[in-house]
Coordinates of C-alpha atoms and ligand atoms in Angstrom, one line a residue:
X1 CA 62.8 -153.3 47.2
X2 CA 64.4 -149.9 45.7
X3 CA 62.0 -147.4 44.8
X4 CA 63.6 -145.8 41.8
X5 CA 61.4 -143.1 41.6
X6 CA 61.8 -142.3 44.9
X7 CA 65.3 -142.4 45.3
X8 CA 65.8 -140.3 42.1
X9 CA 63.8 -137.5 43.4
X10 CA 66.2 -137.8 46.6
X11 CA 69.9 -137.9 44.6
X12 CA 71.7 -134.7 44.7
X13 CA 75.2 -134.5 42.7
X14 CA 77.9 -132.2 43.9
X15 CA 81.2 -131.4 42.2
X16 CA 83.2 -129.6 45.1
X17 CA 85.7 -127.6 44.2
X18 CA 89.6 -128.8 45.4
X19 CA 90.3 -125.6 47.0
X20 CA 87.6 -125.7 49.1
X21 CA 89.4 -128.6 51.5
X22 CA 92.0 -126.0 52.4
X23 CA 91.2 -122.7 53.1
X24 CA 94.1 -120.7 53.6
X25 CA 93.3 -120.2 57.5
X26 CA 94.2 -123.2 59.4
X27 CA 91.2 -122.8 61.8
X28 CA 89.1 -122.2 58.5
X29 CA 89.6 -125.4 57.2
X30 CA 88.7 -127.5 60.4
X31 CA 85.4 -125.5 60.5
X32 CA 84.4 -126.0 56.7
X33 CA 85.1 -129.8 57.6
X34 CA 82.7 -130.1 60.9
X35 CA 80.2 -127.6 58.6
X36 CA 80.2 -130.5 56.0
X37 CA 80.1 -133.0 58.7
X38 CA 77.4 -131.6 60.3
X39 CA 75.4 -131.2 56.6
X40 CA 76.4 -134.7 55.7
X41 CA 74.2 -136.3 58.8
X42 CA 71.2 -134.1 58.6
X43 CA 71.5 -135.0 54.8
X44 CA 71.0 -138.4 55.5
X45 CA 68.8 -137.8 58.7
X46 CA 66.4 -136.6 55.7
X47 CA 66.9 -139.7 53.4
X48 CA 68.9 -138.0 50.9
X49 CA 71.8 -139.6 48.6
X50 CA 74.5 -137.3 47.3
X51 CA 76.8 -138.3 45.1
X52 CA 80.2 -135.7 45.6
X53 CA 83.0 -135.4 43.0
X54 CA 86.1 -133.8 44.7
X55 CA 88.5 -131.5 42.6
X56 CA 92.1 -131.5 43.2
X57 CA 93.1 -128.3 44.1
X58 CA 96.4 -127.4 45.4
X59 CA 97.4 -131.3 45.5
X60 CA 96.6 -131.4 41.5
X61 CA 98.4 -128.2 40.8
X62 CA 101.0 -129.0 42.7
X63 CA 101.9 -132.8 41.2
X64 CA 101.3 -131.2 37.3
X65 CA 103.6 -128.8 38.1
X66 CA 106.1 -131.0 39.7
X67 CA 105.3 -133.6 36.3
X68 CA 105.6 -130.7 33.6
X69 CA 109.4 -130.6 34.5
X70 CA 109.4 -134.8 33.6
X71 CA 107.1 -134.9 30.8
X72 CA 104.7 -132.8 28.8
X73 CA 102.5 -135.1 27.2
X74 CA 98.6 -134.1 28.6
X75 CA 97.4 -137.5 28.7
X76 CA 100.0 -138.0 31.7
X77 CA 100.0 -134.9 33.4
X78 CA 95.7 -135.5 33.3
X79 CA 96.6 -138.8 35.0
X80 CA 98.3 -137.3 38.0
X81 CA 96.1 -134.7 38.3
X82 CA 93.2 -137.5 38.6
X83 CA 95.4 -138.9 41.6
X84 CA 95.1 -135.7 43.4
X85 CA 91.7 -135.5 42.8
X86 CA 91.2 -139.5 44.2
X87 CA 93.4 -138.2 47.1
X88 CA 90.9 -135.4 48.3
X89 CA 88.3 -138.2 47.5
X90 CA 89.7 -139.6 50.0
X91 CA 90.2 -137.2 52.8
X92 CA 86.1 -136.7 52.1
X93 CA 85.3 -140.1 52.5
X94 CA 87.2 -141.1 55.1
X95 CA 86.0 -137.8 57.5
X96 CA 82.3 -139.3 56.4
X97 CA 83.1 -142.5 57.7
X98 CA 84.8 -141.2 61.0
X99 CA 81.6 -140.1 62.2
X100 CA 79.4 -142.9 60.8
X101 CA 77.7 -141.8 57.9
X102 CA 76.3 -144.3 55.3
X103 CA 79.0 -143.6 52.8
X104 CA 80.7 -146.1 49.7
X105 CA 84.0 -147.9 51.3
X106 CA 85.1 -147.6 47.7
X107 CA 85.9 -144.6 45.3
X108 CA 84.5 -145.4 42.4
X109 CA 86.6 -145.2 38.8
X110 CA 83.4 -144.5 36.8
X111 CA 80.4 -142.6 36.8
X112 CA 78.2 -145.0 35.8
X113 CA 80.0 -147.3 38.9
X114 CA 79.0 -144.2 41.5
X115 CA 75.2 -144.5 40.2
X116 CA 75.3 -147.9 40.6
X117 CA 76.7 -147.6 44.2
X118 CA 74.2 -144.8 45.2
X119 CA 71.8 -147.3 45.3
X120 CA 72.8 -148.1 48.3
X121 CA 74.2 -146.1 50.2
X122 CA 73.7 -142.7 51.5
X123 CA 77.3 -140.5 50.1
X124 CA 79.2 -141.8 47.1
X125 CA 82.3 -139.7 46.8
X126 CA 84.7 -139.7 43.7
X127 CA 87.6 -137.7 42.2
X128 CA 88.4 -137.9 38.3
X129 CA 87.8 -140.1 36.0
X130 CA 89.8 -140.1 32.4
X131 CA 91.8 -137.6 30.9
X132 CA 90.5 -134.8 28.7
X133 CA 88.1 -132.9 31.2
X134 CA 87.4 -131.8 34.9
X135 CA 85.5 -133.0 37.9
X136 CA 83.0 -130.4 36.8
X137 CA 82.6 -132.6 33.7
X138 CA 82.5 -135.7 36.3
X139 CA 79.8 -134.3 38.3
X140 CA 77.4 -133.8 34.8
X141 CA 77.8 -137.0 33.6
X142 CA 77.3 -138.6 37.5
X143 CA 74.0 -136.0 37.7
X144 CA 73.1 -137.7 34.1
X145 CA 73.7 -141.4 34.8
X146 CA 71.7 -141.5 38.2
X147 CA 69.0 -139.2 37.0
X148 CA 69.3 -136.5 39.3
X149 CA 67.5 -133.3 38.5
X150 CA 70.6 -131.3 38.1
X151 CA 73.9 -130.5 39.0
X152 CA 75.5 -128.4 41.6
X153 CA 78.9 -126.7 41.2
X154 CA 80.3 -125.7 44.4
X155 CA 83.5 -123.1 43.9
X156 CA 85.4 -120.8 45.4
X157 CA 83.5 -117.6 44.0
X158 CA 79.7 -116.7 44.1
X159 CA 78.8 -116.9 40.7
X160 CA 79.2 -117.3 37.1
X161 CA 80.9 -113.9 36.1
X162 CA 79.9 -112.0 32.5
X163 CA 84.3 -112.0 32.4
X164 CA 86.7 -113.6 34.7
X165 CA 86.4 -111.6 38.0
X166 CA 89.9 -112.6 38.9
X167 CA 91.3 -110.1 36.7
X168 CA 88.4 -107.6 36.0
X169 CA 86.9 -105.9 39.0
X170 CA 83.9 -104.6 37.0
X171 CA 82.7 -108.4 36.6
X172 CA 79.3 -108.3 37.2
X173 CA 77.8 -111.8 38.7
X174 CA 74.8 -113.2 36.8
X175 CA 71.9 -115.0 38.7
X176 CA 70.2 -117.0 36.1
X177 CA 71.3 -117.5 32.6
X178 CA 71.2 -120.2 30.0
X179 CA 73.4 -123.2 29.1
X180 CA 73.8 -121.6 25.7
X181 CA 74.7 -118.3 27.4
X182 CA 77.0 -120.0 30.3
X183 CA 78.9 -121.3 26.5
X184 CA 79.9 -118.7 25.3
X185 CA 81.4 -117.1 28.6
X186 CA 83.5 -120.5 28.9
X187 CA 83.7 -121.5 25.2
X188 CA 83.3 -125.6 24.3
X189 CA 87.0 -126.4 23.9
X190 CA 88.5 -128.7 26.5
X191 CA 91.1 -126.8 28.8
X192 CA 95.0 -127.9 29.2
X193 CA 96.3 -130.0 32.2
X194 CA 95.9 -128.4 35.3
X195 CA 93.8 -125.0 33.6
X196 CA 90.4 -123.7 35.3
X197 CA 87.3 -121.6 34.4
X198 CA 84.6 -120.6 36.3
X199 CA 82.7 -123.7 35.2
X200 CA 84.7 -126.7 32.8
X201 CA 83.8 -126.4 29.3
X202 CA 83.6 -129.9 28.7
X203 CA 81.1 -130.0 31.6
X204 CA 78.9 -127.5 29.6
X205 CA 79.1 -129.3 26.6
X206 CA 78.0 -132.4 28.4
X207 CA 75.1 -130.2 30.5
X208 CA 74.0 -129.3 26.9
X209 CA 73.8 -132.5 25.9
X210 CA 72.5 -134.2 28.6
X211 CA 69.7 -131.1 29.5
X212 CA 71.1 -130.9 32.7
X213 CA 70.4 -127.6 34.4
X214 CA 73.7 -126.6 37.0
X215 CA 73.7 -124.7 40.6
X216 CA 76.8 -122.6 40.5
X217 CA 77.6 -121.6 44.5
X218 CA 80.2 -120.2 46.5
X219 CA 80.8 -123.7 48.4
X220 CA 82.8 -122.0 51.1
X221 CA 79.4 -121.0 52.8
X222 CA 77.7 -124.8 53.2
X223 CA 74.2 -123.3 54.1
X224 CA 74.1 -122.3 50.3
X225 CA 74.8 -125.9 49.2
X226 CA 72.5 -127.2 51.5
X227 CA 69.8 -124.6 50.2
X228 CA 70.2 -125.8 46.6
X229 CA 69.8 -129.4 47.6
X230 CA 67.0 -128.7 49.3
X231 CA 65.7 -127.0 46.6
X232 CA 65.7 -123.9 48.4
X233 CA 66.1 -120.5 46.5
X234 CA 70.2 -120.0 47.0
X235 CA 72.6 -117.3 46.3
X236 CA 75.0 -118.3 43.1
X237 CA 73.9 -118.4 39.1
X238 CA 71.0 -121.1 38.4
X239 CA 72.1 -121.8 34.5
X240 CA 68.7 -123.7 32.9
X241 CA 68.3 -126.0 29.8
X242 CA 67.0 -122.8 27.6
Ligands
UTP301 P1 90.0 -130.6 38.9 O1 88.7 -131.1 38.6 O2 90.5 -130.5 40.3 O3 90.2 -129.2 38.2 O4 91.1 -131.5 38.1 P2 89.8 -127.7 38.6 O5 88.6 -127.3 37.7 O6 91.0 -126.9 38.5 O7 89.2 -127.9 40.0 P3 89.6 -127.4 41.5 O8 90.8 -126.4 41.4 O9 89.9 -128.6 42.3 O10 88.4 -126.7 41.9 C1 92.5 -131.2 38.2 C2 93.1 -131.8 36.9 O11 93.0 -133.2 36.9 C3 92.8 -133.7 35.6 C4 92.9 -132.4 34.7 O12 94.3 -132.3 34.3 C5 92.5 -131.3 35.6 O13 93.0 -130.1 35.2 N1 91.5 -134.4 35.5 C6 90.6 -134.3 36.5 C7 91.3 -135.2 34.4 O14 92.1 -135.3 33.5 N2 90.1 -136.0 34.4 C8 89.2 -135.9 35.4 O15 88.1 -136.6 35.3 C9 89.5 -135.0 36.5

């Protein structure tokens, strides 16, 4: 018999940022791959279930780019961005399974499917889901439907910035803020096809919501992921409820 309460206190969701599969470095990338490899078995070594939405990076950019010169309509270009995102799913999965971790033979179409499936088994790893948000937004509604205690964001920078540190080199990083606060850095309005932000709007709105508190971490550095599943102080901005 499951032991619900148990196995909540135990389920971890992670959305992990596309870019993070391909580092620019060649050598890089296979390292970040035996890093999560090596994370994923002592993860389940301790009994934990995580539950890992995959963006889709350069894949995503890539096809919407490629599609904008077809079509414009957002629906569609969301669609083909959700492809890339099942595609990195799938690298994931299949690098889990190579080495005989307890992970889902199926990537699911639904959040409330991946709860379902973390019932039994150790990794459930998804991409998108419908058009309209981000696998930010994926990961807060997967956190909400399996009743984990929050929701980690794992990116390519080390924190929520008070402005976008990409083109203002006085951004100062923030290490604990609100969801309310986190809202009016990214705003509430869904972004365009293909657009980022330091953390998805929609996913905010949901987090308000759903009272779900978010980890935002550089993911590039696994031993910071790992921390903040293991409910560890970690380096990155811890956004609470209020
Ligand atoms: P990502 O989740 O990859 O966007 O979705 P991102 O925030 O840019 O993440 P990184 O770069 O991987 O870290 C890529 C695109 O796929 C569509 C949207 O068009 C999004 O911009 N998408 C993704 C959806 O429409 N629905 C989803 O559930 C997920």
């Amino acid at each position: 018999m499951v032991d619900l309460h148990a196995l909540l206190m135990t389920t971890h969701i992670v959305a992990l940022g596309g870019s993070l599969l391909r580092p620019e470095e060649a050598e890089k990338r296979s390292q970040w791959f035996g890093q999560l490899r090596q994370l994923a078995v002592h993860l389940e070594g301790n009994g934990r279930r995580l539950g890992i939405v995959v963006g889709g990076g350069l894949p995503a950019r890539e096809g919407i780019t490629l599609a904008r010169s077809s079509f414009t309509e957002p629906y569609r270009l969301d669609t083909v961005g959700i492809a890339a995102t099942r595609l990195n799913a799938t690298i994931l999965q299949q690098s889990l399974l190579d080495i005989g971790c307890n992970v889902c033979p199926i990537i699911p179409h639904s959040t409330d499917e991946a709860a379902e499936l973390l019932l039994e088994h150790n990794f459930v790893i998804m991409g998108g889901t419908t058009p309209g948000h981000t696998t930010d937004a994926v990961a807060v509604a997967l956190a909400r439907d399996s009743g984990a205690p929050h929701c980690v964001i794992a990116t390519n920078v080390s924190h929520v910035h008070d402005s976008d540190p990409r083109t203002n080199e006085s951004a100062k990083p923030i290490e604990e803020m609100t969801l309310a606060e986190l809202a009016e850095i990214t705003g509430l309005e869904a972004l365009g096809p293909g657009e980022s932000a330091a953390v998805d709007p929609v996913a905010v709105k949901w987090a308000i919501d759903s009272g779900m508190r978010l980890a935002v971490l550089d993911g590039r550095d696994l031993t910071l992921l790992e921390d903040a599943i293991e409910g560890r102080p970690f380096v990155g901005t811890l956004v609470r409820t209020e």
